[in-house]
PDB file of C-alpha atoms in Angstrom:
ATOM      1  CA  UNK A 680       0.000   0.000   0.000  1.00 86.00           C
ATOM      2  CA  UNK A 681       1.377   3.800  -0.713  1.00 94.00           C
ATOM      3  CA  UNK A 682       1.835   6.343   1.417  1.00 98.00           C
ATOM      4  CA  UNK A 683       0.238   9.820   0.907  1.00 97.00           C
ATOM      5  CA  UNK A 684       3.007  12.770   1.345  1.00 97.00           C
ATOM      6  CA  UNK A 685       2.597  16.178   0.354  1.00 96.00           C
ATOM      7  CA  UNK A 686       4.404  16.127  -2.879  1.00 94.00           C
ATOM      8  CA  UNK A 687       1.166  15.123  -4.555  1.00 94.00           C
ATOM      9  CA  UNK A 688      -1.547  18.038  -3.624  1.00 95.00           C
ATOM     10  CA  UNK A 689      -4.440  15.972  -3.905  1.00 96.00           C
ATOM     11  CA  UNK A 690      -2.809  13.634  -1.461  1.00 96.00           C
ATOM     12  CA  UNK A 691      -2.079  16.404   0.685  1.00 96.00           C
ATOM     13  CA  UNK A 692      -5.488  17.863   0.880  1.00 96.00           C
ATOM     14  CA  UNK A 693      -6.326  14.406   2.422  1.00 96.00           C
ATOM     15  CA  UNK A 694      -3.867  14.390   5.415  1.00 98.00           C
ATOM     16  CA  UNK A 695      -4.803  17.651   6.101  1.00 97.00           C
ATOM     17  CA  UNK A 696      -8.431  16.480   6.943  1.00 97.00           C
ATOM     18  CA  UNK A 697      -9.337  15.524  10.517  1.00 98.00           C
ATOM     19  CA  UNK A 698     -10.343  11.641  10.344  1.00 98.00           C
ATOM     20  CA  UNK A 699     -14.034  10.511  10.796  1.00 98.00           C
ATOM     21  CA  UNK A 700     -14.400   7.993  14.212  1.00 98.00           C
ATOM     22  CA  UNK A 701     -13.547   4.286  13.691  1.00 98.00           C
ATOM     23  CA  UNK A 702     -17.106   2.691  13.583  1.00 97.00           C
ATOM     24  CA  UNK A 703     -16.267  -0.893  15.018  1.00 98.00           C
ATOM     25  CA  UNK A 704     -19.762  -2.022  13.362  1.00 97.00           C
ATOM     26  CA  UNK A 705     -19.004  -1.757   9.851  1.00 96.00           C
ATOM     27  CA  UNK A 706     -15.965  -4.409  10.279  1.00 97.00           C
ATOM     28  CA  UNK A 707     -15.828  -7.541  10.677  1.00 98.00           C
ATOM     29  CA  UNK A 708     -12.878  -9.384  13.219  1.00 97.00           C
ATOM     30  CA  UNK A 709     -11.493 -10.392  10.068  1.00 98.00           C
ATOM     31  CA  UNK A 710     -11.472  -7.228   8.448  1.00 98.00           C
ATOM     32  CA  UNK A 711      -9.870  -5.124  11.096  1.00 98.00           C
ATOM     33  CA  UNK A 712      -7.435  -7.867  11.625  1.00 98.00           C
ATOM     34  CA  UNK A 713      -6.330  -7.404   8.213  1.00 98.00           C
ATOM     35  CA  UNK A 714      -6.342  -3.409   8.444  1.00 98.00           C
ATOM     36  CA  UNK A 715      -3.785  -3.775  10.618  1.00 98.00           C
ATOM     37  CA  UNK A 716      -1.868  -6.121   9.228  1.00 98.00           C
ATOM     38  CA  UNK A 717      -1.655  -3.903   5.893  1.00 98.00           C
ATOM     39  CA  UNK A 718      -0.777  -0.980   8.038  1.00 98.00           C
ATOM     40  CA  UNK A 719       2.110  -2.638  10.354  1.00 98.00           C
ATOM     41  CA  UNK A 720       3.294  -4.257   6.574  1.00 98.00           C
ATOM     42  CA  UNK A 721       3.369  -0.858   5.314  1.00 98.00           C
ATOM     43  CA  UNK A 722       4.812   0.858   8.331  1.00 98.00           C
ATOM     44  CA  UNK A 723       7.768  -1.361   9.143  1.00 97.00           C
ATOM     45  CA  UNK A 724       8.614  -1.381   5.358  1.00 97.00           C
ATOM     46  CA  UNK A 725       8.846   1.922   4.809  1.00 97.00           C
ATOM     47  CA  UNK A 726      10.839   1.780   8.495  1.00 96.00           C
ATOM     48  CA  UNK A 727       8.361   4.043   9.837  1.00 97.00           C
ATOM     49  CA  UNK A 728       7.409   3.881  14.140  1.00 98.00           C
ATOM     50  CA  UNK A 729       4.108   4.563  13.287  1.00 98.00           C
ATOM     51  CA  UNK A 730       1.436   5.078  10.765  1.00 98.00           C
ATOM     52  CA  UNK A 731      -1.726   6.933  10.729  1.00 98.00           C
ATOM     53  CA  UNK A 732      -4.904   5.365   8.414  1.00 98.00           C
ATOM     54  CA  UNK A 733      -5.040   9.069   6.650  1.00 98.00           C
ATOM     55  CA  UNK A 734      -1.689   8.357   5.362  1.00 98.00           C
ATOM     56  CA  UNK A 735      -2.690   5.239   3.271  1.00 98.00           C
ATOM     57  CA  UNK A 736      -6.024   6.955   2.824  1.00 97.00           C
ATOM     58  CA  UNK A 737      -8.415   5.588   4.936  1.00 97.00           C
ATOM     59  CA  UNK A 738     -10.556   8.244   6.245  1.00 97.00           C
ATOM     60  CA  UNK A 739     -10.570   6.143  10.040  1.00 98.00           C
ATOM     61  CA  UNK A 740      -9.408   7.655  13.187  1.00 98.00           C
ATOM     62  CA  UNK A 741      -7.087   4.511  14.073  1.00 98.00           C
ATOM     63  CA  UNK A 742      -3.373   4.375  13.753  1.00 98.00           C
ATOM     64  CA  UNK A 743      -0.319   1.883  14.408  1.00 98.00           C
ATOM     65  CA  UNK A 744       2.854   2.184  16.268  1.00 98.00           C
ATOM     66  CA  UNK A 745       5.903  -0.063  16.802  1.00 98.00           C
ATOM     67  CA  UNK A 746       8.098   1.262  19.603  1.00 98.00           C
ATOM     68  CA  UNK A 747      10.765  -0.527  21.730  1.00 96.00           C
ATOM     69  CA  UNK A 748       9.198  -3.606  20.168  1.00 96.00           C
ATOM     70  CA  UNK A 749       6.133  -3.523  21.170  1.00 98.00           C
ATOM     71  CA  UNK A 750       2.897  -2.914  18.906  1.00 98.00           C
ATOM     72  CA  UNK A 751       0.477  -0.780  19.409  1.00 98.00           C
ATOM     73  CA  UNK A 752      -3.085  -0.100  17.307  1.00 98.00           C
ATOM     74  CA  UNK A 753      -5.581   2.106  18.629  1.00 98.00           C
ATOM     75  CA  UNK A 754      -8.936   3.303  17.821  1.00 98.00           C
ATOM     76  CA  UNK A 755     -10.369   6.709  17.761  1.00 98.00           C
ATOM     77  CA  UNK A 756      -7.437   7.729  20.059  1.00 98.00           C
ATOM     78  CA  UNK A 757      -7.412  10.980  22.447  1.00 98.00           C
ATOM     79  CA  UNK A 758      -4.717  12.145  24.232  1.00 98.00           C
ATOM     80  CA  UNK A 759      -6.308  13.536  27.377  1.00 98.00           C
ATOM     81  CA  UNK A 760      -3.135  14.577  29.430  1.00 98.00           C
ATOM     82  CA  UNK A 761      -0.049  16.381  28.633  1.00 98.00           C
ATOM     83  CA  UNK A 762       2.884  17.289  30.706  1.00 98.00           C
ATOM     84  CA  UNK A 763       4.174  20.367  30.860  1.00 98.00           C
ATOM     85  CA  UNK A 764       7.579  19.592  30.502  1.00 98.00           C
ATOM     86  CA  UNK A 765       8.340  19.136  27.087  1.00 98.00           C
ATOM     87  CA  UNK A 766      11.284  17.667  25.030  1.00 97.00           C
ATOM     88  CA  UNK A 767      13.346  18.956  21.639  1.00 96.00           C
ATOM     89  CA  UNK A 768      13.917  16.356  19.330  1.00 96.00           C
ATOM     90  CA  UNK A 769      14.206  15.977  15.551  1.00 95.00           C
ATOM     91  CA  UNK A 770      11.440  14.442  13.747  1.00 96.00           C
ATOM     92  CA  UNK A 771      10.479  13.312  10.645  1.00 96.00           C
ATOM     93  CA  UNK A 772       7.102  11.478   8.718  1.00 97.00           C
ATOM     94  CA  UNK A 773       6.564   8.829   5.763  1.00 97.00           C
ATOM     95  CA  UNK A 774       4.261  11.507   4.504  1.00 98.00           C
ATOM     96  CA  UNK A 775       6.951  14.305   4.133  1.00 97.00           C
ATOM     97  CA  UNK A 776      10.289  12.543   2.790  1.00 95.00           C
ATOM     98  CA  UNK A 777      13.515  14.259   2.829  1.00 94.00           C
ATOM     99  CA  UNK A 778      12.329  16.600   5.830  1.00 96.00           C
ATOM    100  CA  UNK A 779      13.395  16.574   9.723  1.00 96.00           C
ATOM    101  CA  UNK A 780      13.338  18.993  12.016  1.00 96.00           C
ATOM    102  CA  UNK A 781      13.348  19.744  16.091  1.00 96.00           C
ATOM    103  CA  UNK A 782       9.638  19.755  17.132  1.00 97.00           C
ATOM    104  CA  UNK A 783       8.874  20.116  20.905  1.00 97.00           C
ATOM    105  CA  UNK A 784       6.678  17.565  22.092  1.00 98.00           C
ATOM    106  CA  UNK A 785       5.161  16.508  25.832  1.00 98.00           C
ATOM    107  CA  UNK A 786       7.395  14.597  27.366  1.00 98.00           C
ATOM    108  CA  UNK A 787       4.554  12.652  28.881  1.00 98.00           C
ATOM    109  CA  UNK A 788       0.988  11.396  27.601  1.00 98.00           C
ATOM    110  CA  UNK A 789      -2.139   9.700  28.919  1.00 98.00           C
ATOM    111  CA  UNK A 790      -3.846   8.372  25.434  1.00 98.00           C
ATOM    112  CA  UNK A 791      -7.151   6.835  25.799  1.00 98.00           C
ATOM    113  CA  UNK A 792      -8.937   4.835  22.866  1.00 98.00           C
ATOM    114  CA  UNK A 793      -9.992   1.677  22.075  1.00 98.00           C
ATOM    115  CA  UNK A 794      -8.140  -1.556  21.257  1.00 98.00           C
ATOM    116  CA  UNK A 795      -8.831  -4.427  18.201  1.00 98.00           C
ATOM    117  CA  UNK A 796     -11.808  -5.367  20.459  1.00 98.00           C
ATOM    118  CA  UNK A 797     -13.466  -1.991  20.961  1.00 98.00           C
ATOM    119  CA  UNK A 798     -12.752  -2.653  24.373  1.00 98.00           C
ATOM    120  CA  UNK A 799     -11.709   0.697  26.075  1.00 98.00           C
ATOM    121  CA  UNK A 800      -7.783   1.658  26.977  1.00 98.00           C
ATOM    122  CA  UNK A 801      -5.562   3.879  28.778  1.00 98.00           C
ATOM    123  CA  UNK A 802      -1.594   4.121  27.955  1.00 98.00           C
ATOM    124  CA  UNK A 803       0.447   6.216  29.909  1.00 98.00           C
ATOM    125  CA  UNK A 804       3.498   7.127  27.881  1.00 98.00           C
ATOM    126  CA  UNK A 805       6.899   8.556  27.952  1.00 98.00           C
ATOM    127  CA  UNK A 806      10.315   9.600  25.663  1.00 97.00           C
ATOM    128  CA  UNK A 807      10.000   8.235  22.482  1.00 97.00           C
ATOM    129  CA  UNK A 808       6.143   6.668  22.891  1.00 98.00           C
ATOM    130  CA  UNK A 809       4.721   9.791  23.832  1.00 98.00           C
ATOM    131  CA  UNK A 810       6.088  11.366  21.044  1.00 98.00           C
ATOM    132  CA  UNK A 811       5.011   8.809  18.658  1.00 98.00           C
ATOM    133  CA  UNK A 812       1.441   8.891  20.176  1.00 98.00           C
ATOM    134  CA  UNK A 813       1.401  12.603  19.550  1.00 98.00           C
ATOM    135  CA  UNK A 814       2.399  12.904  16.071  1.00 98.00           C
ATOM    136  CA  UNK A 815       0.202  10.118  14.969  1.00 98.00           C
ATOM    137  CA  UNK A 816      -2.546  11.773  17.120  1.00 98.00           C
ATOM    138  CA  UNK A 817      -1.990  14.721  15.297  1.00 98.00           C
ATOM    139  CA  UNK A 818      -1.817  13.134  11.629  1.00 98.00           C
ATOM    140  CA  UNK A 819      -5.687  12.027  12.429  1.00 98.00           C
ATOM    141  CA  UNK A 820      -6.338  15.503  13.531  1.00 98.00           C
ATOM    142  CA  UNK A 821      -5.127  17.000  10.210  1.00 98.00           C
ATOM    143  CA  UNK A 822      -1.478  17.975  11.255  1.00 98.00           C
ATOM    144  CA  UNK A 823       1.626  17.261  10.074  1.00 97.00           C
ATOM    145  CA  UNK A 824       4.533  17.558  12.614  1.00 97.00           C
ATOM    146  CA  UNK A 825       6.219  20.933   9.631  1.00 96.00           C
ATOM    147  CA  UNK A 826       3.324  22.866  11.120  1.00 97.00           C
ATOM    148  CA  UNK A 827       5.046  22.736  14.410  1.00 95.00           C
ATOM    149  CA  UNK A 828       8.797  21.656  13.804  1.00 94.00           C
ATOM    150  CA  UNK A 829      10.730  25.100  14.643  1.00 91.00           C
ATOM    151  CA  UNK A 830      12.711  24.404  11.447  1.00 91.00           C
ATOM    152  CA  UNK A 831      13.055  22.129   9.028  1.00 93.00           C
ATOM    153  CA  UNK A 832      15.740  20.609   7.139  1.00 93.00           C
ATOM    154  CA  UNK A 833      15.803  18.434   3.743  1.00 91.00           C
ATOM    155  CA  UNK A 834      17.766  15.365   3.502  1.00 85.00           C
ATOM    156  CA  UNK A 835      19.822  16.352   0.013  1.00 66.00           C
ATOM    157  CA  UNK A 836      19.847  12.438  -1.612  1.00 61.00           C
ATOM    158  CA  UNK A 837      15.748  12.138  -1.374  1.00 53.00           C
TER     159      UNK A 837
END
């Protein structure tokens, strides 16, 4: 499956678009089991740490994560808690190739959502998962991380 970036504008127009809820009744086990097996494929090969559904154009609030090994897919995510301290780091996203730059972050999140199941969770996150959380957070919310990186910076051989 490809993933959208905003060197096409059409593509762009779509992850600039806040994502509609994940309705758990229009999919089966089966099918959502298979959503997120195309999404994890398409993540790790593109060695991404996560990967929003607006970024392979599904217009579903549910995205993916793979972070110190573990996986992570969650449903109609919110992040409900943000610490004040915050941490500088240099980021980048499949959907923008070629770009990085330092975006400040929370250095702590408390995400809520559902899992596979539609069985509610909680995830209280830090460092690198927090950050993670947040960008792909913001991806379903119709932001990319170069509206907030304080610079950016192109990687000359992409």
């Amino acid at each position: 499956m490809n993933i959208l970036t905003i060197k096409n504008k059409k593509e762009e127009s779509v992850l600039r678009v806040k994502t509609a809820p994940f309705d758990f009744a229009f999919y089966t086990k089966p099918q959502i089991t298979e959503l997120l097996r195309t999404m994890r494929t398409t993540m790790t090969a593109a060695s991404g740490v996560g990967l929003a559904a607006n970024q392979i154009g599904l217009n579903s609030s549910v995205f993916v994560a793979l972070v110190h090994n573990k996986f992570y897919a969650v449903f109609n995510p919110v992040i409900t808690e943000m610490s004040v301290e915050t941490e500088m780091l240099d980021e980048g996203c499949l959907s923008v190739p070629g770009t990085y730059g330092p975006t400040s972050r929370a250095a702590r999140v408390t995400l809520i959502g559902a899992d596979r199941n539609s069985r509610p969770l909680k995830i209280k996150a830090r460092g690198l998962l927090a950050r993670v959380f947040q960008h792909e957070v913001d991806h379903l919310n119709g932001v990319l991380f170069i509206d907030k990186a304080k610079e950016l910076h192109k990687i000359s051989n992409i």
